[in-house]
CSV table of C-alpha atoms in Angstrom, one decimal:
chain,number,residue,atom,x,y,z
A,25,MET,CA,2.3,55.2,-9.1
A,26,THR,CA,4.6,52.6,-7.5
A,27,SER,CA,8.0,53.7,-6.1
A,28,LEU,CA,10.4,50.8,-6.9
A,29,SER,CA,11.7,48.9,-3.8
A,30,ASN,CA,11.7,45.4,-2.4
A,31,ALA,CA,8.5,46.2,-0.5
A,32,THR,CA,6.6,47.2,-3.7
A,33,LEU,CA,7.6,44.3,-6.0
A,34,THR,CA,4.3,42.5,-5.5
A,35,SER,CA,2.4,45.7,-6.3
A,36,LEU,CA,3.8,46.1,-9.8
A,37,PRO,CA,1.4,45.9,-12.8
A,38,PRO,CA,0.9,42.4,-14.1
A,39,ASP,CA,2.6,43.2,-17.5
A,40,VAL,CA,5.9,44.1,-15.7
A,41,ALA,CA,8.2,41.1,-15.1
A,42,ARG,CA,9.9,41.0,-11.8
A,43,PRO,CA,12.4,38.8,-9.9
A,44,GLY,CA,10.9,35.4,-9.3
A,45,TYR,CA,13.5,34.6,-6.7
A,46,ASP,CA,14.1,35.5,-3.0
A,47,ARG,CA,16.5,38.5,-3.2
A,48,SER,CA,17.1,38.2,0.6
A,49,ALA,CA,18.6,34.8,0.0
A,50,LEU,CA,21.1,36.0,-2.6
A,51,ARG,CA,24.8,36.1,-1.8
A,52,THR,CA,27.3,38.5,-3.5
A,53,GLY,CA,29.9,36.9,-5.8
A,54,ILE,CA,30.7,39.7,-8.2
A,55,VAL,CA,31.9,43.3,-7.6
A,56,HIS,CA,31.3,45.4,-10.7
A,57,ILE,CA,33.2,48.6,-11.2
A,58,GLY,CA,31.5,51.2,-13.4
A,59,VAL,CA,27.8,50.5,-13.0
A,60,GLY,CA,26.0,52.3,-15.8
A,61,GLY,CA,23.2,51.7,-18.3
A,62,PHE,CA,25.1,49.2,-20.4
A,63,HIS,CA,26.1,47.0,-17.5
A,64,ARG,CA,22.5,47.0,-16.2
A,65,ALA,CA,21.1,46.2,-19.7
A,66,HIS,CA,23.6,43.4,-20.2
A,67,GLN,CA,25.6,41.6,-17.6
A,68,ALA,CA,23.2,42.3,-14.8
A,69,MET,CA,20.3,41.2,-17.0
A,70,TYR,CA,22.0,37.9,-17.8
A,71,LEU,CA,22.4,37.1,-14.1
A,72,ASP,CA,18.8,38.1,-13.4
A,73,GLU,CA,17.8,35.5,-16.0
A,74,LEU,CA,19.9,32.8,-14.4
A,75,MET,CA,18.5,33.7,-10.9
A,76,ASN,CA,14.9,33.5,-12.3
A,77,ALA,CA,15.8,30.0,-13.4
A,78,GLY,CA,17.0,29.0,-9.9
A,79,GLN,CA,20.7,29.4,-10.8
A,80,ALA,CA,23.5,31.7,-9.7
A,81,GLN,CA,22.0,32.5,-6.3
A,82,ASP,CA,25.6,33.1,-4.9
A,83,TRP,CA,26.6,35.4,-7.8
A,84,ALA,CA,24.7,38.6,-7.0
A,85,ILE,CA,26.4,41.9,-7.9
A,86,CYS,CA,27.8,44.6,-5.6
A,87,GLY,CA,28.3,47.8,-7.7
A,88,LEU,CA,31.4,49.8,-6.9
A,89,GLY,CA,31.7,53.5,-7.9
A,90,LEU,CA,35.0,55.4,-7.9
A,91,LEU,CA,34.3,58.6,-9.7
A,92,PRO,CA,32.4,61.7,-8.5
A,93,GLY,CA,29.7,61.2,-11.1
A,94,ASP,CA,29.0,57.8,-9.6
A,95,THR,CA,27.2,59.4,-6.6
A,96,ARG,CA,24.0,59.6,-8.7
A,97,MET,CA,24.0,55.9,-9.3
A,98,ARG,CA,24.7,55.3,-5.6
A,99,ASP,CA,21.7,57.4,-4.6
A,100,ALA,CA,19.4,55.9,-7.2
A,101,LEU,CA,20.2,52.3,-6.4
A,102,HIS,CA,20.2,52.8,-2.6
A,103,ALA,CA,16.7,54.4,-2.7
A,104,GLN,CA,15.4,51.4,-4.8
A,105,ASP,CA,17.1,48.5,-3.0
A,106,GLY,CA,19.3,48.0,-6.1
A,107,LEU,CA,16.2,47.5,-8.3
A,108,TYR,CA,15.6,49.2,-11.7
A,109,THR,CA,13.4,48.8,-14.7
A,110,LEU,CA,14.8,47.5,-18.0
A,111,VAL,CA,12.6,48.6,-20.9
A,112,VAL,CA,13.1,46.9,-24.3
A,113,LYS,CA,11.9,49.0,-27.2
A,114,HIS,CA,11.0,47.0,-30.3
A,115,PRO,CA,11.0,48.4,-33.9
A,116,ASP,CA,7.2,48.1,-34.1
A,117,GLY,CA,6.8,50.5,-31.2
A,118,SER,CA,5.9,47.9,-28.6
A,119,THR,CA,7.7,47.9,-25.2
A,120,GLN,CA,8.5,45.3,-22.6
A,121,ALA,CA,9.4,46.1,-19.0
A,122,ARG,CA,11.1,43.9,-16.4
A,123,VAL,CA,12.5,44.8,-13.0
A,124,ILE,CA,16.1,43.5,-12.6
A,125,GLY,CA,17.1,42.2,-9.1
A,126,SER,CA,20.6,40.9,-9.5
A,127,ILE,CA,22.3,44.0,-8.0
A,128,VAL,CA,22.0,43.8,-4.3
A,129,ASP,CA,24.4,46.4,-3.0
A,130,TYR,CA,26.3,49.5,-4.2
A,131,LEU,CA,29.4,51.0,-2.6
A,132,TYR,CA,30.7,54.4,-3.5
A,133,ALA,CA,34.4,53.9,-2.7
A,134,PRO,CA,35.2,57.6,-1.7
A,135,ASP,CA,32.6,57.3,1.1
A,136,ASP,CA,34.5,54.5,2.8
A,137,PRO,CA,37.6,53.2,0.9
A,138,GLU,CA,38.2,50.5,3.5
A,139,ALA,CA,34.7,49.1,3.1
A,140,ALA,CA,35.3,48.9,-0.7
A,141,LEU,CA,38.6,47.1,-0.1
A,142,ALA,CA,37.1,44.7,2.4
A,143,ARG,CA,34.4,43.7,-0.1
A,144,LEU,CA,37.0,43.2,-2.9
A,145,ALA,CA,39.2,41.2,-0.5
A,146,ASP,CA,36.3,39.1,0.9
A,147,PRO,CA,36.5,35.4,-0.2
A,148,SER,CA,32.9,35.5,-1.5
A,149,THR,CA,34.1,38.0,-4.2
A,150,ARG,CA,35.2,35.7,-7.0
A,151,ILE,CA,34.8,37.9,-10.0
A,152,VAL,CA,35.6,41.6,-10.3
A,153,SER,CA,34.0,42.9,-13.6
A,154,LEU,CA,34.5,46.2,-15.4
A,155,THR,CA,32.7,48.6,-17.6
A,156,VAL,CA,35.0,51.7,-17.3
A,157,THR,CA,35.0,52.7,-21.0
A,158,GLU,CA,38.1,52.7,-23.3
A,159,GLY,CA,39.6,55.6,-21.4
A,160,GLY,CA,39.5,53.8,-18.0
A,161,TYR,CA,42.4,51.6,-18.9
A,162,ASN,CA,45.0,54.4,-18.9
A,163,VAL,CA,46.6,53.3,-22.1
A,164,ASN,CA,49.0,55.4,-24.3
A,165,GLN,CA,47.3,55.0,-27.7
A,166,VAL,CA,50.6,54.8,-29.6
A,167,THR,CA,52.8,52.7,-27.4
A,168,GLY,CA,50.0,50.6,-25.9
A,169,GLU,CA,51.8,50.9,-22.5
A,170,PHE,CA,50.3,51.9,-19.1
A,171,ASP,CA,50.6,55.6,-18.4
A,172,LEU,CA,52.6,55.9,-15.2
A,173,THR,CA,52.5,59.7,-15.5
A,174,ASN,CA,48.8,59.9,-14.7
A,175,PRO,CA,48.6,61.9,-11.4
A,176,ALA,CA,45.9,59.7,-9.9
A,177,VAL,CA,48.0,56.6,-10.7
A,178,ARG,CA,51.1,58.2,-9.3
A,179,ALA,CA,49.2,59.0,-6.1
A,180,ASP,CA,48.0,55.4,-5.8
A,181,LEU,CA,51.6,54.1,-6.2
A,182,GLU,CA,52.8,56.0,-3.1
A,183,PRO,CA,53.6,53.7,-0.1
A,184,GLY,CA,50.6,53.3,2.1
A,185,ALA,CA,48.2,55.3,0.0
A,186,LEU,CA,44.5,54.6,0.1
A,187,PRO,CA,43.6,53.9,-3.5
A,188,THR,CA,41.4,56.1,-5.7
A,189,THR,CA,41.7,54.3,-9.1
A,190,SER,CA,40.4,51.0,-10.2
A,191,PHE,CA,44.0,49.8,-10.5
A,192,GLY,CA,44.7,50.8,-6.9
A,193,TYR,CA,41.6,49.1,-5.5
A,194,VAL,CA,42.0,45.9,-7.5
A,195,ILE,CA,45.7,45.4,-6.9
A,196,GLU,CA,45.5,46.3,-3.2
A,197,ALA,CA,42.6,43.8,-2.8
A,198,LEU,CA,44.6,41.1,-4.5
A,199,ARG,CA,47.6,41.9,-2.2
A,200,ARG,CA,45.3,41.5,0.8
A,201,ARG,CA,43.9,38.2,-0.5
A,202,ARG,CA,47.4,36.9,-1.2
A,203,ALA,CA,48.6,37.8,2.3
A,204,ALA,CA,45.5,36.1,3.9
A,205,GLY,CA,45.8,33.0,1.8
A,206,THR,CA,42.6,33.7,0.0
A,207,PRO,CA,42.3,32.6,-3.7
A,208,PRO,CA,42.4,35.4,-6.2
A,209,PHE,CA,39.3,36.7,-8.1
A,210,THR,CA,38.9,36.8,-11.9
A,211,VAL,CA,39.1,40.2,-13.5
A,212,MET,CA,36.4,40.3,-16.2
A,213,SER,CA,36.5,43.2,-18.6
A,214,CYS,CA,33.2,43.9,-20.4
A,215,ASP,CA,34.3,47.0,-22.3
A,216,ASN,CA,34.3,47.6,-26.0
A,217,ILE,CA,38.0,47.2,-26.5
A,218,GLN,CA,39.7,44.6,-28.7
A,219,GLY,CA,41.3,42.0,-26.5
A,220,ASN,CA,39.7,43.7,-23.5
A,221,GLY,CA,40.9,41.0,-21.1
A,222,ASP,CA,44.4,41.0,-22.5
A,223,ASN,CA,44.4,44.8,-22.3
A,224,ALA,CA,43.2,44.7,-18.6
A,225,ARG,CA,45.9,42.1,-17.8
A,226,ARG,CA,48.6,44.4,-19.2
A,227,MET,CA,47.4,47.5,-17.5
A,228,PHE,CA,46.6,46.1,-14.1
A,229,GLY,CA,49.8,44.1,-14.3
A,230,ALA,CA,51.9,47.2,-15.1
A,231,PHE,CA,50.4,49.0,-12.1
A,232,ALA,CA,51.1,46.0,-9.9
A,233,ARG,CA,54.7,45.8,-11.1
A,234,ALA,CA,55.2,49.5,-10.4
A,235,LYS,CA,53.8,49.0,-6.9
A,236,ASP,CA,55.3,45.6,-5.9
A,237,PRO,CA,57.2,43.4,-8.4
A,238,ASP,CA,56.7,40.2,-6.2
A,239,LEU,CA,52.9,40.8,-6.2
A,240,ALA,CA,53.0,41.4,-9.9
A,241,ASP,CA,54.6,38.0,-10.4
A,242,TRP,CA,51.7,36.4,-8.4
A,243,VAL,CA,49.1,38.3,-10.3
A,244,ASP,CA,50.6,37.3,-13.6
A,245,ALA,CA,50.6,33.6,-12.5
A,246,GLN,CA,47.3,33.4,-10.7
A,247,VAL,CA,44.8,36.0,-11.9
A,248,PRO,CA,42.8,35.3,-15.1
A,249,PHE,CA,41.6,38.2,-17.3
A,250,PRO,CA,39.2,36.6,-19.8
A,251,ASN,CA,38.4,38.3,-23.0
A,252,SER,CA,34.8,39.1,-23.9
A,253,MET,CA,32.7,40.6,-26.7
A,254,VAL,CA,29.6,42.4,-25.6
A,255,ASP,CA,26.8,44.0,-27.7
A,256,ARG,CA,23.6,45.8,-26.9
A,257,ILE,CA,22.7,49.3,-27.9
A,258,THR,CA,21.9,51.2,-24.7
A,259,PRO,CA,21.4,54.9,-25.0
A,260,VAL,CA,21.7,57.3,-22.1
A,261,THR,CA,18.6,57.4,-19.9
A,262,THR,CA,16.6,60.6,-20.4
A,263,ASP,CA,13.7,62.3,-18.5
A,264,ALA,CA,11.5,61.1,-21.4
A,265,ASP,CA,12.4,57.5,-20.5
A,266,ARG,CA,11.6,58.1,-16.9
A,267,ALA,CA,8.3,59.5,-17.9
A,268,LEU,CA,7.6,56.5,-20.2
A,269,VAL,CA,8.2,54.1,-17.3
A,270,ALA,CA,5.9,56.2,-15.1
A,271,ASP,CA,3.1,56.7,-17.6
A,272,ARG,CA,3.2,53.3,-19.4
A,273,PHE,CA,4.0,51.0,-16.5
A,274,GLY,CA,3.1,53.0,-13.4
A,275,ILE,CA,6.6,52.8,-11.9
A,276,GLU,CA,8.5,55.7,-10.3
A,277,ASP,CA,12.1,54.8,-11.2
A,278,ALA,CA,15.0,57.2,-10.7
A,279,TRP,CA,17.2,55.5,-13.3
A,280,PRO,CA,15.6,53.0,-15.6
A,281,VAL,CA,17.4,51.6,-18.6
A,282,VAL,CA,16.1,51.5,-22.2
A,283,THR,CA,17.6,49.2,-24.8
A,284,GLU,CA,17.0,47.3,-28.0
A,285,PRO,CA,15.8,43.6,-28.3
A,286,PHE,CA,19.2,42.4,-29.6
A,287,THR,CA,21.8,41.3,-27.1
A,288,GLN,CA,25.0,39.3,-27.4
A,289,TRP,CA,27.8,38.2,-25.1
A,290,VAL,CA,30.8,36.0,-26.1
A,291,LEU,CA,33.0,35.1,-23.2
A,292,GLU,CA,36.3,33.3,-22.9
A,293,ASP,CA,36.1,30.5,-20.4
A,294,ASP,CA,39.0,31.4,-18.2
A,295,PHE,CA,38.0,31.7,-14.5
A,296,VAL,CA,40.0,30.9,-11.3
A,297,SER,CA,37.3,30.7,-8.6
A,298,GLY,CA,34.2,29.6,-10.5
A,299,ARG,CA,31.7,31.5,-12.5
A,300,PRO,CA,27.9,31.6,-13.0
A,301,PRO,CA,26.6,29.1,-15.6
A,302,TYR,CA,26.3,31.9,-18.2
A,303,GLU,CA,25.8,29.6,-21.1
A,304,GLN,CA,22.4,28.7,-19.6
A,305,ALA,CA,21.3,32.3,-20.2
A,306,GLY,CA,22.5,32.4,-23.8
A,307,VAL,CA,26.0,33.6,-23.4
A,308,GLN,CA,28.5,32.1,-25.9
A,309,VAL,CA,31.2,30.7,-23.7
A,310,VAL,CA,34.2,29.9,-26.0
A,311,GLU,CA,37.9,29.2,-26.0
A,312,ASP,CA,38.8,32.2,-28.3
A,313,VAL,CA,36.8,35.4,-28.5
A,314,THR,CA,39.0,37.2,-31.0
A,315,PRO,CA,37.0,36.5,-34.2
A,316,TYR,CA,33.8,37.6,-32.6
A,317,GLU,CA,35.1,40.8,-31.1
A,318,LEU,CA,36.8,41.8,-34.4
A,319,MET,CA,33.4,41.3,-36.1
A,320,LYS,CA,31.6,43.5,-33.6
A,321,LEU,CA,34.2,46.2,-33.3
A,322,ARG,CA,34.9,46.6,-37.0
A,323,LEU,CA,31.3,46.2,-38.2
A,324,LEU,CA,29.1,47.6,-35.5
A,325,ASN,CA,31.4,50.0,-33.6
A,326,VAL,CA,33.1,51.6,-36.6
A,327,SER,CA,29.7,51.9,-38.4
A,328,HIS,CA,28.5,53.8,-35.4
A,329,GLN,CA,31.4,56.2,-36.0
A,330,GLY,CA,30.5,56.4,-39.6
A,331,ILE,CA,27.0,57.6,-38.6
A,332,ALA,CA,28.3,59.9,-35.8
A,333,TYR,CA,30.2,62.8,-37.3
A,334,LEU,CA,28.8,62.8,-40.8
A,335,GLY,CA,25.3,62.6,-39.3
A,336,TYR,CA,25.8,65.3,-36.7
A,337,LEU,CA,27.4,67.7,-39.2
A,338,ALA,CA,24.4,67.2,-41.5
A,339,GLY,CA,22.0,68.2,-38.7
A,340,TYR,CA,20.8,64.8,-37.5
A,341,ARG,CA,20.6,64.3,-33.8
A,342,LEU,CA,19.0,60.8,-33.5
A,343,VAL,CA,20.8,57.7,-34.8
A,344,HIS,CA,17.7,56.1,-36.4
A,345,ASP,CA,17.2,59.3,-38.5
A,346,VAL,CA,20.7,58.9,-39.9
A,347,ALA,CA,20.4,55.1,-40.5
A,348,GLN,CA,17.0,55.5,-42.2
A,349,ASP,CA,18.5,57.8,-44.8
A,350,PRO,CA,19.2,55.5,-47.7
A,351,MET,CA,22.4,57.3,-48.7
A,352,PHE,CA,23.9,56.9,-45.2
A,353,ALA,CA,22.8,53.2,-45.1
A,354,THR,CA,24.4,52.6,-48.5
A,355,PHE,CA,27.6,54.2,-47.3
A,356,LEU,CA,27.7,52.1,-44.2
A,357,ARG,CA,27.0,48.9,-46.0
A,358,GLY,CA,29.8,49.8,-48.4
A,359,TYR,CA,32.2,50.2,-45.5
A,360,MET,CA,31.2,46.9,-44.0
A,361,ASP,CA,31.4,45.0,-47.3
A,362,HIS,CA,34.6,46.5,-48.8
A,363,GLU,CA,36.7,47.7,-45.9
A,364,ALA,CA,35.7,45.9,-42.7
A,365,GLN,CA,34.8,42.4,-43.8
A,366,PRO,CA,38.1,41.8,-45.6
A,367,THR,CA,40.0,42.3,-42.3
A,368,LEU,CA,37.9,39.7,-40.4
A,369,GLN,CA,39.0,36.2,-39.4
A,370,PRO,CA,36.9,33.2,-40.4
A,371,LEU,CA,33.7,32.9,-38.3
A,372,PRO,CA,32.2,29.4,-38.5
A,373,GLY,CA,28.5,29.4,-37.9
A,374,VAL,CA,28.1,33.2,-38.4
A,375,ASP,CA,26.1,34.5,-41.3
A,376,LEU,CA,27.9,37.8,-42.0
A,377,GLU,CA,25.5,38.9,-44.6
A,378,GLU,CA,22.6,38.6,-42.1
A,379,TYR,CA,24.7,40.2,-39.4
A,380,LYS,CA,25.4,43.3,-41.5
A,381,SER,CA,21.8,43.6,-42.5
A,382,THR,CA,20.7,43.3,-38.9
A,383,LEU,CA,23.1,46.1,-37.9
A,384,ILE,CA,21.4,48.6,-40.2
A,385,GLU,CA,18.0,47.4,-38.9
A,386,ARG,CA,19.1,47.9,-35.3
A,387,PHE,CA,20.5,51.4,-36.0
A,388,SER,CA,17.2,52.2,-37.7
A,389,ASN,CA,15.0,51.4,-34.7
A,390,PRO,CA,13.1,54.6,-34.0
A,391,TYR,CA,12.0,53.8,-30.5
A,392,VAL,CA,15.5,53.3,-29.0
A,393,ARG,CA,16.1,57.0,-29.7
A,394,ASP,CA,19.9,56.7,-29.4
A,395,THR,CA,21.6,60.0,-29.8
A,396,VAL,CA,24.2,60.9,-32.4
A,397,ALA,CA,26.0,62.9,-29.7
A,398,ARG,CA,26.6,59.8,-27.7
A,399,LEU,CA,28.3,58.1,-30.6
A,400,CYS,CA,30.5,61.2,-31.1
A,401,ALA,CA,31.8,61.2,-27.5
A,402,GLU,CA,35.2,60.0,-26.5
A,403,SER,CA,36.4,59.7,-30.1
A,404,SER,CA,40.0,59.7,-29.2
A,405,ASP,CA,39.5,56.4,-27.4
A,406,ARG,CA,37.4,54.9,-30.2
A,407,ILE,CA,38.8,55.8,-33.6
A,408,PRO,CA,42.4,54.7,-32.8
A,409,THR,CA,41.4,51.3,-31.4
A,410,TRP,CA,38.5,50.5,-33.7
A,411,LEU,CA,39.1,52.1,-37.1
A,412,VAL,CA,42.9,52.8,-37.4
A,413,PRO,CA,43.7,49.0,-37.3
A,414,VAL,CA,41.2,48.4,-40.2
A,415,ILE,CA,42.9,51.2,-42.2
A,416,GLY,CA,46.3,49.7,-41.4
A,417,GLU,CA,45.4,46.2,-42.6
A,418,ASN,CA,43.8,47.5,-45.8
A,419,LEU,CA,46.8,49.7,-46.6
A,420,ALA,CA,49.1,46.7,-46.1
A,421,SER,CA,46.9,44.4,-48.3
A,422,GLY,CA,46.0,46.9,-51.0
A,423,GLY,CA,42.4,47.0,-49.8
A,424,GLU,CA,40.0,50.0,-50.0
A,425,VAL,CA,40.3,52.9,-47.5
A,426,LYS,CA,38.2,55.7,-49.0
A,427,ARG,CA,35.3,55.2,-46.7
A,428,SER,CA,37.5,54.9,-43.7
A,429,ALA,CA,39.3,58.1,-44.7
A,430,LEU,CA,36.0,59.9,-44.9
A,431,ILE,CA,35.1,58.8,-41.4
A,432,VAL,CA,38.4,60.1,-40.1
A,433,ALA,CA,38.0,63.3,-42.0
A,434,SER,CA,34.5,63.7,-40.7
A,435,TRP,CA,35.8,63.5,-37.1
A,436,ALA,CA,38.4,66.2,-38.0
A,437,ARG,CA,35.7,68.4,-39.4
A,438,TYR,CA,33.4,67.7,-36.4
A,439,ALA,CA,36.2,68.6,-34.0
A,440,GLU,CA,36.3,72.1,-35.4
A,441,GLY,CA,33.4,72.7,-33.1
A,442,THR,CA,30.6,73.9,-35.4
A,443,ASP,CA,28.2,71.9,-37.6
A,444,GLU,CA,27.2,72.8,-41.2
A,445,GLN,CA,24.4,75.0,-39.9
A,446,GLY,CA,26.9,77.1,-37.9
A,447,GLU,CA,25.6,75.7,-34.6
A,448,PRO,CA,28.2,75.0,-31.9
A,449,ILE,CA,29.3,71.5,-31.1
A,450,GLU,CA,30.2,70.4,-27.6
A,451,ILE,CA,33.2,68.1,-28.0
A,452,VAL,CA,33.1,65.5,-25.3
A,453,ASP,CA,36.5,63.9,-25.2
A,454,ARG,CA,39.2,63.3,-22.6
A,455,ILE,CA,41.5,65.4,-24.9
A,456,ALA,CA,38.9,67.7,-26.2
A,457,GLU,CA,41.1,70.8,-26.2
A,458,ARG,CA,43.9,69.0,-28.1
A,459,VAL,CA,41.7,67.6,-30.9
A,460,HIS,CA,39.8,71.0,-31.2
A,461,ALA,CA,43.1,72.9,-31.5
A,462,ALA,CA,44.3,70.4,-34.2
A,463,ALA,CA,41.1,70.7,-36.1
A,464,LEU,CA,41.2,74.5,-36.1
A,465,ALA,CA,44.8,74.4,-37.4
A,466,GLN,CA,43.5,72.7,-40.6
A,467,SER,CA,42.8,76.1,-42.1
A,468,GLU,CA,46.6,76.5,-42.4
A,469,ASP,CA,47.6,72.8,-42.6
A,470,ASP,CA,45.1,70.4,-44.0
A,471,LEU,CA,46.9,67.5,-42.3
A,472,ALA,CA,47.2,69.1,-38.9
A,473,PHE,CA,44.6,66.7,-37.4
A,474,LEU,CA,46.1,63.6,-38.9
A,475,ARG,CA,49.6,64.5,-37.6
A,476,ASP,CA,48.7,63.4,-34.0
A,477,ARG,CA,50.7,60.2,-33.9
A,478,ASP,CA,49.2,59.2,-30.6
A,479,LEU,CA,45.9,58.9,-32.4
A,480,PHE,CA,46.8,57.9,-35.9
A,481,GLY,CA,50.3,56.4,-35.8
A,482,ASP,CA,52.1,56.9,-39.2
A,483,LEU,CA,49.0,57.3,-41.4
A,484,VAL,CA,50.1,60.8,-42.2
A,485,GLU,CA,53.0,59.3,-44.1
A,486,ASP,CA,51.0,57.0,-46.3
A,487,GLU,CA,50.4,58.7,-49.6
A,488,ARG,CA,47.3,56.6,-50.5
A,489,PHE,CA,45.5,57.3,-47.3
A,490,VAL,CA,46.5,61.0,-47.3
A,491,THR,CA,45.1,61.4,-50.8
A,492,ALA,CA,41.8,59.9,-49.7
A,493,TYR,CA,41.7,61.9,-46.5
A,494,ARG,CA,42.5,65.2,-48.2
A,495,TRP,CA,39.8,64.7,-50.8
A,496,ALA,CA,37.2,63.9,-48.0
A,497,LEU,CA,38.2,66.8,-45.8
A,498,SER,CA,38.2,69.3,-48.7
A,499,SER,CA,34.8,68.0,-49.8
A,500,LEU,CA,33.3,68.2,-46.3
A,501,HIS,CA,34.4,71.9,-46.1
A,502,SER,CA,33.3,72.8,-49.6
A,503,ARG,CA,30.1,70.7,-50.0
A,504,GLY,CA,29.1,69.3,-46.6
A,505,SER,CA,28.6,65.8,-45.5
A,506,LYS,CA,25.6,64.7,-47.5
A,507,ALA,CA,27.0,65.9,-50.8
A,508,THR,CA,30.4,64.3,-50.0
A,509,ILE,CA,28.8,60.9,-49.3
A,510,GLN,CA,26.8,61.1,-52.5
A,511,ALA,CA,29.9,62.1,-54.4
A,512,LEU,CA,31.8,59.1,-53.0
A,513,LEU,CA,28.9,56.8,-53.9
A,514,ASP,CA,28.9,58.3,-57.4
A,515,GLY,CA,32.5,57.4,-57.8
A,516,GLU,CA,34.2,60.7,-57.2
A,517,GLY,CA,37.3,61.1,-55.3
A,518,PRO,CA,40.1,58.7,-54.6
A,519,ALA,CA,40.2,55.3,-56.4
A,520,SER,CA,40.1,53.3,-53.2
């Protein structure tokens, strides 16, 4: 058994790919906030490919953790010199392993806030990238404005305060760079949010304006926030994954990453202090990301939510088991064809029929073993930003909404806290108590869940949507998820 470290790279089994470059010669150019499985399967992997091709040697990554849970990643990466194993699981059961070397340092900011600020303010840092999840942007879901009432934000806004939030660290680092005459860095969001760069610009800009209006003007004028679309299914690492890496490849790795073969990154070419030659690693560097991100968010991400609650209620716990059920697959394809695709912009060069078929195939990969529970988590950040806009556009155009209404109703039923077998459900959500209370109130008011305007806007006032939603929720309560899907496929329920 080989413990992963710089010293043991040459001792790895021959079927494990490893960095073909001198890691000691790398120089940090990117600080990434929110290092997790997805970042390591995606952005860090693309950089590793460039480095193996002799490129991007001055664009290595320093991870930056801000939250208490980030101590686990700190400890794992420090023990392994930043190295980790990326395992690709193919649908035929075969696996490929490679050790990624593009992360060369990791700072846990609460250990030494000044060290984190110094790294961000250093001229060598030219990109600060983010995977902080939808909830990490501190957005009010209805107004779309920055939430200045957040206690952590309020603390960071106090004069002279050492920061604790991503907003505090990034804006303070930019203040120091401006004062020192150092060019700004680019802030590159890689989260699953429509217009993620635009959203980051608004939120960081709002924090800056509350902190220092003059600095905010400089940030507005000088700091780019490119949009991006990212895609690769990356389930949470389990002990079984660690055992696989140990048994199959002979590597002791505290935190490997497992993922699917498919990967995609579409990136707006808007950088102030240079960037790696991402296009040489297969990244689509474009002028406008919007059509691509809408395709991904409304087809892949919403389809995940279509699997999530209905599948969990029916007793499924692994995504591939749900996707391999022909009834669920038919339901998802119907949503894609009749509700999502009509809201998309033209996509020259993209075969949407092939893309939709590929999504079902990806969901059905039994070796990725993605969990349904992962898809159910943080729904209050997902449904309002991914699905509600689809519903709104179809209501405005006269398009179909019955499948979308069933997805929303299935979340409402899931949030009651028990599945159809009577087993308890752990609701993982930043507003778990609120959505749970609203779901329980449905026994007295069947629209109680839908009345939350922070989540659903004015959908509760649209008669056509309410009719479809009421039918779906009633059927879920009386017949269960599978029978409800079958009834919808058979033409029962609302007309559209």
